[in-house]
Every structure is written in structure tokens, then in C-alpha cells.
Amino acid sequence: AQSVTQLDSQVPVFEEAPVELRCNYSSSVSVYLFWYVQYPNQGLQLLLKYLSGSTLVKGINGFEAEFNKSQTSFHLRKPSVHISDTAEYFCAVSEHSNYQLIWGAGTKLIIKP
Amino acid sequence: KAGVTQTPRYLIKTRGQQVTLSCSPISGHRSVSWYQQTPGQGLQFLFEYFSETQRNKGNFPGRFSGRQFSNSRSEMNVSTLELGDSALYLCASSLPAGGPGEQYFGPGTRLTVT
């Protein structure tokens, strides 16, 4: 069965510093990969997705993620964070044959001034 | 285009009561999914409706039910509320032929059971 592990429940980082949010998945079949963001008191919003092709995917707000098939990882990165990036970030996967999303537990990104 | 709307935004109920939550998808979207979000369990899938039919279902007891109308609007119902049902309930819509993972979320309904 598929599962998604987000290794860090919280990541504190100083403003303008780089950040990496980690995501690992387990699946016996090919998957699609996603990062969603949830700002305080809001629903989730798609940040970026990997469907096929280039393993480096660029998303909104300066975020990018790299799909590593051998390590079954899809880590999210941003070179310089801003206070407005304070949010919870969710990694999700779905099989190619079934679009139902399997979600990670989420990582809270805390920006320190 | 208007986004996904959910009503009400906040709700307080007592144990044993029932509750109905409503979700209006983005115009043209025919698939609606419901999720329960809690600090302890994270985001959990409840069910998905497409063209008025339940297409997928998560591992929730039968107290949780839903339906979808011909205009794609959806409702979910929770009967005999328990304290553990306190959560943020999120609705998401997607196009019928949309890409995988292309879900658009509403702001959620915050349910508090006392």
C-alpha cells in the first residue's frame, strides 16, 4: 500500500534563509507527486506537481521540488524564505491508475524574523 | 471564476446531534471530495462523488455520509456526533478530465462538538 512520510512536523528557519521540506513515499507502482500549501485559516492550494519528464519541478512562490526515484523522495526547496511563507505544507502521491491522493502528515514551516 | 465555497464556516454542535455541511464546487467541476483534518490524524479522505455517484470512500464509520446533486453541489452528513468528530472539514473539487491531483479546496467548515 502507498504511504507518504514527511519527516519533520515543524521546520523553523530564519527569514531569507534557504529551506528544504522532506517527503518520502512508498509505492510498488509509478506515482504522481504533489506539494500543497495551507495558509492559516484557509484551504489547501496546489504548490507544484510531478507527473512525468524533468525531475526538477518549479512551482508557485519560488518553490521547487526534485523527484528522486531511487530514493523515493520528493523534497521541497526554496532558496530564500519570506515571512509570508509561514504555512503548513503537505506532500501527496497518487497512482497512475487511481487519482485518489494519499497525504503526508504535513510540515509546519515557521519563519523566524 | 468563483472558488469552492463551503457553508457554514463554523459550527458548534453537541454530542448526539447530527450535522450537514455544504460544498459548492467551481463551476464546471463535477468531482467533489471531502476530507477531515485534525491535529492528531492529519488530512484524511472521507469520500469522493462524481456525477451524483460515490466513486471512492475512505475508512470512516457509516455515521459519515454524503451526496451530490445534479448541479454538482455536495453535502456531507454526520449523525450521532461524537467529541472526536471535532475537526476542519474540507471539500475539494476537480474537473472530470482534469489531471491527477488537480484538486481545488474550499476554506473548510470548522466543526466543534461539545
PDB file of C-alpha atoms in Angstrom:
ATOM      1  CA  ALA A   1       0.000   0.000   0.000  1.00  0.00           C
ATOM      2  CA  GLN A   2       1.081   3.531  -0.632  1.00  0.00           C
ATOM      3  CA  SER A   3       2.220   5.792   2.156  1.00  0.00           C
ATOM      4  CA  VAL A   4       3.776   9.230   2.446  1.00  0.00           C
ATOM      5  CA  THR A   5       6.188  10.274   5.176  1.00  0.00           C
ATOM      6  CA  GLN A   6       7.004  13.854   5.973  1.00  0.00           C
ATOM      7  CA  LEU A   7       9.911  13.513   8.322  1.00  0.00           C
ATOM      8  CA  ASP A   8       9.603  16.863  10.061  1.00  0.00           C
ATOM      9  CA  SER A   9       6.435  18.066  11.751  1.00  0.00           C
ATOM     10  CA  GLN A  10       7.894  21.559  12.122  1.00  0.00           C
ATOM     11  CA  VAL A  11      10.770  23.346  10.428  1.00  0.00           C
ATOM     12  CA  PRO A  12      11.901  26.680  11.917  1.00  0.00           C
ATOM     13  CA  VAL A  13      14.048  28.818   9.663  1.00  0.00           C
ATOM     14  CA  PHE A  14      15.231  32.418   9.625  1.00  0.00           C
ATOM     15  CA  GLU A  15      13.803  34.813   7.083  1.00  0.00           C
ATOM     16  CA  GLU A  16      15.826  34.915   3.832  1.00  0.00           C
ATOM     17  CA  ALA A  17      17.472  31.571   4.642  1.00  0.00           C
ATOM     18  CA  PRO A  18      17.025  28.506   2.403  1.00  0.00           C
ATOM     19  CA  VAL A  19      14.682  25.704   3.413  1.00  0.00           C
ATOM     20  CA  GLU A  20      14.092  22.075   2.497  1.00  0.00           C
ATOM     21  CA  LEU A  21      10.972  20.173   3.492  1.00  0.00           C
ATOM     22  CA  ARG A  22      11.386  16.436   3.179  1.00  0.00           C
ATOM     23  CA  CYS A  23       8.944  13.949   1.717  1.00  0.00           C
ATOM     24  CA  ASN A  24       9.412  10.222   1.152  1.00  0.00           C
ATOM     25  CA  TYR A  25       6.864   7.823  -0.251  1.00  0.00           C
ATOM     26  CA  SER A  26       6.465   4.104  -0.618  1.00  0.00           C
ATOM     27  CA  SER A  27       4.717   2.540  -3.573  1.00  0.00           C
ATOM     28  CA  SER A  28       5.146  -0.525  -5.732  1.00  0.00           C
ATOM     29  CA  VAL A  29       3.851   1.281  -8.810  1.00  0.00           C
ATOM     30  CA  SER A  30       4.549   4.517 -10.628  1.00  0.00           C
ATOM     31  CA  VAL A  31       3.151   7.573  -8.908  1.00  0.00           C
ATOM     32  CA  TYR A  32       2.354  11.211  -9.378  1.00  0.00           C
ATOM     33  CA  LEU A  33       3.679  13.550  -6.686  1.00  0.00           C
ATOM     34  CA  PHE A  34       2.362  16.813  -5.295  1.00  0.00           C
ATOM     35  CA  TRP A  35       3.007  19.523  -2.778  1.00  0.00           C
ATOM     36  CA  TYR A  36       0.114  21.523  -1.384  1.00  0.00           C
ATOM     37  CA  VAL A  37       0.270  24.530   0.938  1.00  0.00           C
ATOM     38  CA  GLN A  38      -2.245  25.553   3.592  1.00  0.00           C
ATOM     39  CA  TYR A  39      -2.023  29.109   4.863  1.00  0.00           C
ATOM     40  CA  PRO A  40      -3.548  29.851   8.282  1.00  0.00           C
ATOM     41  CA  ASN A  41      -7.342  29.547   8.296  1.00  0.00           C
ATOM     42  CA  GLN A  42      -7.500  28.611   4.634  1.00  0.00           C
ATOM     43  CA  GLY A  43      -7.967  25.516   2.499  1.00  0.00           C
ATOM     44  CA  LEU A  44      -5.152  23.801   0.630  1.00  0.00           C
ATOM     45  CA  GLN A  45      -3.640  25.132  -2.573  1.00  0.00           C
ATOM     46  CA  LEU A  46      -1.585  23.228  -5.145  1.00  0.00           C
ATOM     47  CA  LEU A  47       2.055  24.384  -4.997  1.00  0.00           C
ATOM     48  CA  LEU A  48       3.574  22.096  -7.632  1.00  0.00           C
ATOM     49  CA  LYS A  49       3.297  18.634  -9.126  1.00  0.00           C
ATOM     50  CA  TYR A  50       5.418  15.996 -10.812  1.00  0.00           C
ATOM     51  CA  LEU A  51       3.645  13.954 -13.464  1.00  0.00           C
ATOM     52  CA  SER A  52       6.471  12.974 -15.821  1.00  0.00           C
ATOM     53  CA  GLY A  53       9.514  14.373 -17.603  1.00  0.00           C
ATOM     54  CA  SER A  54      12.076  16.579 -15.896  1.00  0.00           C
ATOM     55  CA  THR A  55      12.613  15.553 -12.308  1.00  0.00           C
ATOM     56  CA  LEU A  56      13.051  19.167 -11.195  1.00  0.00           C
ATOM     57  CA  VAL A  57       9.688  20.837 -10.899  1.00  0.00           C
ATOM     58  CA  LYS A  58       9.100  24.525 -10.331  1.00  0.00           C
ATOM     59  CA  GLY A  59       6.005  25.795  -8.576  1.00  0.00           C
ATOM     60  CA  ILE A  60       4.439  28.988  -7.369  1.00  0.00           C
ATOM     61  CA  ASN A  61       6.020  31.450  -4.951  1.00  0.00           C
ATOM     62  CA  GLY A  62       9.590  30.420  -5.826  1.00  0.00           C
ATOM     63  CA  PHE A  63       9.315  26.832  -4.593  1.00  0.00           C
ATOM     64  CA  GLU A  64      10.749  23.844  -6.431  1.00  0.00           C
ATOM     65  CA  ALA A  65      10.932  20.112  -5.806  1.00  0.00           C
ATOM     66  CA  GLU A  66      13.047  17.288  -7.140  1.00  0.00           C
ATOM     67  CA  PHE A  67      11.762  13.786  -7.784  1.00  0.00           C
ATOM     68  CA  ASN A  68      14.313  11.121  -6.912  1.00  0.00           C
ATOM     69  CA  LYS A  69      13.007   7.730  -7.949  1.00  0.00           C
ATOM     70  CA  SER A  70      15.865   5.692  -6.440  1.00  0.00           C
ATOM     71  CA  GLN A  71      15.405   7.366  -3.058  1.00  0.00           C
ATOM     72  CA  THR A  72      11.597   7.570  -3.419  1.00  0.00           C
ATOM     73  CA  SER A  73      11.753  11.187  -2.357  1.00  0.00           C
ATOM     74  CA  PHE A  74      10.177  14.456  -3.446  1.00  0.00           C
ATOM     75  CA  HIS A  75      11.749  17.165  -1.283  1.00  0.00           C
ATOM     76  CA  LEU A  76      10.527  20.752  -1.481  1.00  0.00           C
ATOM     77  CA  ARG A  77      13.020  23.617  -1.516  1.00  0.00           C
ATOM     78  CA  LYS A  78      13.124  27.387  -1.567  1.00  0.00           C
ATOM     79  CA  PRO A  79      16.388  29.352  -1.709  1.00  0.00           C
ATOM     80  CA  SER A  80      15.167  32.276   0.394  1.00  0.00           C
ATOM     81  CA  VAL A  81      12.016  32.223   2.529  1.00  0.00           C
ATOM     82  CA  HIS A  82       9.806  35.146   3.489  1.00  0.00           C
ATOM     83  CA  ILE A  83       7.503  35.676   6.416  1.00  0.00           C
ATOM     84  CA  SER A  84       4.583  35.138   4.017  1.00  0.00           C
ATOM     85  CA  ASP A  85       5.702  31.517   3.511  1.00  0.00           C
ATOM     86  CA  THR A  86       4.502  30.687   7.023  1.00  0.00           C
ATOM     87  CA  ALA A  87       2.115  27.820   6.377  1.00  0.00           C
ATOM     88  CA  GLU A  88       1.686  24.077   6.578  1.00  0.00           C
ATOM     89  CA  TYR A  89       2.986  22.091   3.631  1.00  0.00           C
ATOM     90  CA  PHE A  90       1.575  18.737   2.575  1.00  0.00           C
ATOM     91  CA  CYS A  91       3.140  16.147   0.308  1.00  0.00           C
ATOM     92  CA  ALA A  92       0.787  13.783  -1.529  1.00  0.00           C
ATOM     93  CA  VAL A  93       1.007  10.924  -4.028  1.00  0.00           C
ATOM     94  CA  SER A  94      -1.403   9.146  -6.322  1.00  0.00           C
ATOM     95  CA  GLU A  95      -1.048   6.092  -8.507  1.00  0.00           C
ATOM     96  CA  HIS A  96      -1.182   6.445 -12.275  1.00  0.00           C
ATOM     97  CA  SER A  97      -4.287   4.253 -12.339  1.00  0.00           C
ATOM     98  CA  ASN A  98      -6.132   5.917  -9.470  1.00  0.00           C
ATOM     99  CA  TYR A  99      -6.141   9.653  -8.893  1.00  0.00           C
ATOM    100  CA  GLN A 100      -7.009   9.379  -5.212  1.00  0.00           C
ATOM    101  CA  LEU A 101      -4.442  11.293  -3.196  1.00  0.00           C
ATOM    102  CA  ILE A 102      -2.543   9.785  -0.267  1.00  0.00           C
ATOM    103  CA  TRP A 103      -1.393  12.532   2.078  1.00  0.00           C
ATOM    104  CA  GLY A 104       1.572  13.067   4.345  1.00  0.00           C
ATOM    105  CA  ALA A 105       1.052  14.391   7.866  1.00  0.00           C
ATOM    106  CA  GLY A 106       2.189  17.894   6.942  1.00  0.00           C
ATOM    107  CA  THR A 107       5.144  20.077   7.898  1.00  0.00           C
ATOM    108  CA  LYS A 108       4.670  23.456   9.546  1.00  0.00           C
ATOM    109  CA  LEU A 109       7.128  25.994   8.208  1.00  0.00           C
ATOM    110  CA  ILE A 110       7.920  28.583  10.895  1.00  0.00           C
ATOM    111  CA  ILE A 111       9.740  31.698   9.743  1.00  0.00           C
ATOM    112  CA  LYS A 112      11.820  33.448  12.393  1.00  0.00           C
ATOM    113  CA  PRO A 113      12.410  37.183  11.869  1.00  0.00           C
TER     114      PRO A 113
ATOM    115  CA  LYS B   1     -14.385  32.080 -11.626  1.00  0.00           C
ATOM    116  CA  ALA B   2     -15.614  31.725  -8.099  1.00  0.00           C
ATOM    117  CA  GLY B   3     -13.700  29.241  -5.980  1.00  0.00           C
ATOM    118  CA  VAL B   4     -15.010  26.361  -3.938  1.00  0.00           C
ATOM    119  CA  THR B   5     -17.389  27.583  -1.274  1.00  0.00           C
ATOM    120  CA  GLN B   6     -18.320  25.811   1.920  1.00  0.00           C
ATOM    121  CA  THR B   7     -21.099  26.636   4.332  1.00  0.00           C
ATOM    122  CA  PRO B   8     -21.227  27.190   7.163  1.00  0.00           C
ATOM    123  CA  ARG B   9     -17.653  28.202   8.013  1.00  0.00           C
ATOM    124  CA  TYR B  10     -18.065  27.485  11.708  1.00  0.00           C
ATOM    125  CA  LEU B  11     -20.423  25.205  13.563  1.00  0.00           C
ATOM    126  CA  ILE B  12     -20.874  24.172  17.178  1.00  0.00           C
ATOM    127  CA  LYS B  13     -22.922  21.079  17.968  1.00  0.00           C
ATOM    128  CA  THR B  14     -23.425  18.848  20.966  1.00  0.00           C
ATOM    129  CA  ARG B  15     -22.804  15.127  21.206  1.00  0.00           C
ATOM    130  CA  GLY B  16     -25.553  13.004  19.724  1.00  0.00           C
ATOM    131  CA  GLN B  17     -26.757  15.651  17.298  1.00  0.00           C
ATOM    132  CA  GLN B  18     -26.368  15.450  13.551  1.00  0.00           C
ATOM    133  CA  VAL B  19     -24.904  17.977  11.168  1.00  0.00           C
ATOM    134  CA  THR B  20     -24.999  18.713   7.449  1.00  0.00           C
ATOM    135  CA  LEU B  21     -22.210  20.570   5.671  1.00  0.00           C
ATOM    136  CA  SER B  22     -22.474  22.004   2.198  1.00  0.00           C
ATOM    137  CA  CYS B  23     -19.976  22.429  -0.618  1.00  0.00           C
ATOM    138  CA  SER B  24     -20.375  24.250  -3.929  1.00  0.00           C
ATOM    139  CA  PRO B  25     -17.626  23.317  -6.411  1.00  0.00           C
ATOM    140  CA  ILE B  26     -16.050  25.544  -9.011  1.00  0.00           C
ATOM    141  CA  SER B  27     -18.365  25.936 -11.995  1.00  0.00           C
ATOM    142  CA  GLY B  28     -17.813  23.067 -14.426  1.00  0.00           C
ATOM    143  CA  HIS B  29     -16.175  20.792 -11.880  1.00  0.00           C
ATOM    144  CA  ARG B  30     -18.054  17.541 -11.455  1.00  0.00           C
ATOM    145  CA  SER B  31     -15.923  15.715  -8.909  1.00  0.00           C
ATOM    146  CA  VAL B  32     -16.173  16.633  -5.230  1.00  0.00           C
ATOM    147  CA  SER B  33     -14.050  15.116  -2.474  1.00  0.00           C
ATOM    148  CA  TRP B  34     -14.388  15.526   1.276  1.00  0.00           C
ATOM    149  CA  TYR B  35     -11.607  15.420   3.846  1.00  0.00           C
ATOM    150  CA  GLN B  36     -11.404  15.566   7.615  1.00  0.00           C
ATOM    151  CA  GLN B  37      -8.431  17.435   9.069  1.00  0.00           C
ATOM    152  CA  THR B  38      -7.424  17.153  12.725  1.00  0.00           C
ATOM    153  CA  PRO B  39      -4.160  17.953  14.522  1.00  0.00           C
ATOM    154  CA  GLY B  40      -3.719  14.331  15.577  1.00  0.00           C
ATOM    155  CA  GLN B  41      -4.715  12.451  12.405  1.00  0.00           C
ATOM    156  CA  GLY B  42      -3.834  15.000   9.748  1.00  0.00           C
ATOM    157  CA  LEU B  43      -5.752  15.014   6.477  1.00  0.00           C
ATOM    158  CA  GLN B  44      -7.991  12.014   5.995  1.00  0.00           C
ATOM    159  CA  PHE B  45     -10.066  11.228   2.930  1.00  0.00           C
ATOM    160  CA  LEU B  46     -13.774  10.724   3.558  1.00  0.00           C
ATOM    161  CA  PHE B  47     -15.325  10.172   0.121  1.00  0.00           C
ATOM    162  CA  GLU B  48     -15.482  11.383  -3.449  1.00  0.00           C
ATOM    163  CA  TYR B  49     -18.541  11.987  -5.592  1.00  0.00           C
ATOM    164  CA  PHE B  50     -18.684  12.228  -9.349  1.00  0.00           C
ATOM    165  CA  SER B  51     -21.871  12.727 -11.332  1.00  0.00           C
ATOM    166  CA  GLU B  52     -24.019  12.094  -8.242  1.00  0.00           C
ATOM    167  CA  THR B  53     -22.326   8.738  -7.531  1.00  0.00           C
ATOM    168  CA  GLN B  54     -19.891   7.910  -4.773  1.00  0.00           C
ATOM    169  CA  ARG B  55     -16.717   6.885  -6.556  1.00  0.00           C
ATOM    170  CA  ASN B  56     -14.283   6.400  -3.665  1.00  0.00           C
ATOM    171  CA  LYS B  57     -14.669   6.035   0.064  1.00  0.00           C
ATOM    172  CA  GLY B  58     -12.235   6.309   2.947  1.00  0.00           C
ATOM    173  CA  ASN B  59     -12.208   4.373   6.217  1.00  0.00           C
ATOM    174  CA  PHE B  60     -14.852   6.207   8.197  1.00  0.00           C
ATOM    175  CA  PRO B  61     -17.862   4.755  10.016  1.00  0.00           C
ATOM    176  CA  GLY B  62     -21.304   4.783   8.462  1.00  0.00           C
ATOM    177  CA  ARG B  63     -22.232   7.844  10.536  1.00  0.00           C
ATOM    178  CA  PHE B  64     -20.451   9.813   7.843  1.00  0.00           C
ATOM    179  CA  SER B  65     -22.388  10.031   4.607  1.00  0.00           C
ATOM    180  CA  GLY B  66     -22.617  12.291   1.633  1.00  0.00           C
ATOM    181  CA  ARG B  67     -24.432  13.002  -1.544  1.00  0.00           C
ATOM    182  CA  GLN B  68     -24.080  15.025  -4.689  1.00  0.00           C
ATOM    183  CA  PHE B  69     -26.787  16.834  -6.576  1.00  0.00           C
ATOM    184  CA  SER B  70     -27.268  17.218 -10.306  1.00  0.00           C
ATOM    185  CA  ASN B  71     -25.651  20.677 -10.189  1.00  0.00           C
ATOM    186  CA  SER B  72     -22.539  19.066  -8.617  1.00  0.00           C
ATOM    187  CA  ARG B  73     -23.129  20.675  -5.237  1.00  0.00           C
ATOM    188  CA  SER B  74     -22.412  18.238  -2.448  1.00  0.00           C
ATOM    189  CA  GLU B  75     -23.415  17.751   1.137  1.00  0.00           C
ATOM    190  CA  MET B  76     -21.940  15.611   3.845  1.00  0.00           C
ATOM    191  CA  ASN B  77     -23.815  14.493   6.910  1.00  0.00           C
ATOM    192  CA  VAL B  78     -22.545  13.250  10.229  1.00  0.00           C
ATOM    193  CA  SER B  79     -25.085  11.613  12.502  1.00  0.00           C
ATOM    194  CA  THR B  80     -24.816  10.947  16.232  1.00  0.00           C
ATOM    195  CA  LEU B  81     -21.907  13.314  16.671  1.00  0.00           C
ATOM    196  CA  GLU B  82     -19.008  12.345  18.924  1.00  0.00           C
ATOM    197  CA  LEU B  83     -16.402  14.597  20.534  1.00  0.00           C
ATOM    198  CA  GLY B  84     -13.793  13.097  18.199  1.00  0.00           C
ATOM    199  CA  ASP B  85     -15.662  14.450  15.180  1.00  0.00           C
ATOM    200  CA  SER B  86     -14.435  17.941  16.015  1.00  0.00           C
ATOM    201  CA  ALA B  87     -12.332  18.866  13.012  1.00  0.00           C
ATOM    202  CA  LEU B  88     -11.913  21.029   9.963  1.00  0.00           C
ATOM    203  CA  TYR B  89     -13.907  19.502   7.104  1.00  0.00           C
ATOM    204  CA  LEU B  90     -12.515  20.361   3.699  1.00  0.00           C
ATOM    205  CA  CYS B  91     -14.179  19.999   0.355  1.00  0.00           C
ATOM    206  CA  ALA B  92     -12.237  19.885  -2.914  1.00  0.00           C
ATOM    207  CA  SER B  93     -13.449  19.899  -6.487  1.00  0.00           C
ATOM    208  CA  SER B  94     -11.826  18.892  -9.750  1.00  0.00           C
ATOM    209  CA  LEU B  95     -12.582  18.681 -13.445  1.00  0.00           C
ATOM    210  CA  PRO B  96     -13.840  15.357 -14.760  1.00  0.00           C
ATOM    211  CA  ALA B  97     -10.887  15.008 -17.072  1.00  0.00           C
ATOM    212  CA  GLY B  98      -8.537  17.067 -15.013  1.00  0.00           C
ATOM    213  CA  GLY B  99      -5.026  15.955 -14.319  1.00  0.00           C
ATOM    214  CA  PRO B 100      -4.190  13.838 -11.296  1.00  0.00           C
ATOM    215  CA  GLY B 101      -4.028  15.779  -8.054  1.00  0.00           C
ATOM    216  CA  GLU B 102      -5.623  18.842  -9.555  1.00  0.00           C
ATOM    217  CA  GLN B 103      -7.912  19.493  -6.631  1.00  0.00           C
ATOM    218  CA  TYR B 104      -9.188  22.905  -5.630  1.00  0.00           C
ATOM    219  CA  PHE B 105     -10.011  23.269  -1.970  1.00  0.00           C
ATOM    220  CA  GLY B 106     -12.562  25.362  -0.167  1.00  0.00           C
ATOM    221  CA  PRO B 107     -11.748  27.164   3.098  1.00  0.00           C
ATOM    222  CA  GLY B 108     -13.353  24.431   5.185  1.00  0.00           C
ATOM    223  CA  THR B 109     -16.033  24.144   7.846  1.00  0.00           C
ATOM    224  CA  ARG B 110     -14.731  24.144  11.402  1.00  0.00           C
ATOM    225  CA  LEU B 111     -16.960  21.774  13.426  1.00  0.00           C
ATOM    226  CA  THR B 112     -16.745  21.785  17.199  1.00  0.00           C
ATOM    227  CA  VAL B 113     -18.597  19.088  19.117  1.00  0.00           C
ATOM    228  CA  THR B 114     -19.179  19.740  22.817  1.00  0.00           C
TER     229      THR B 114
END
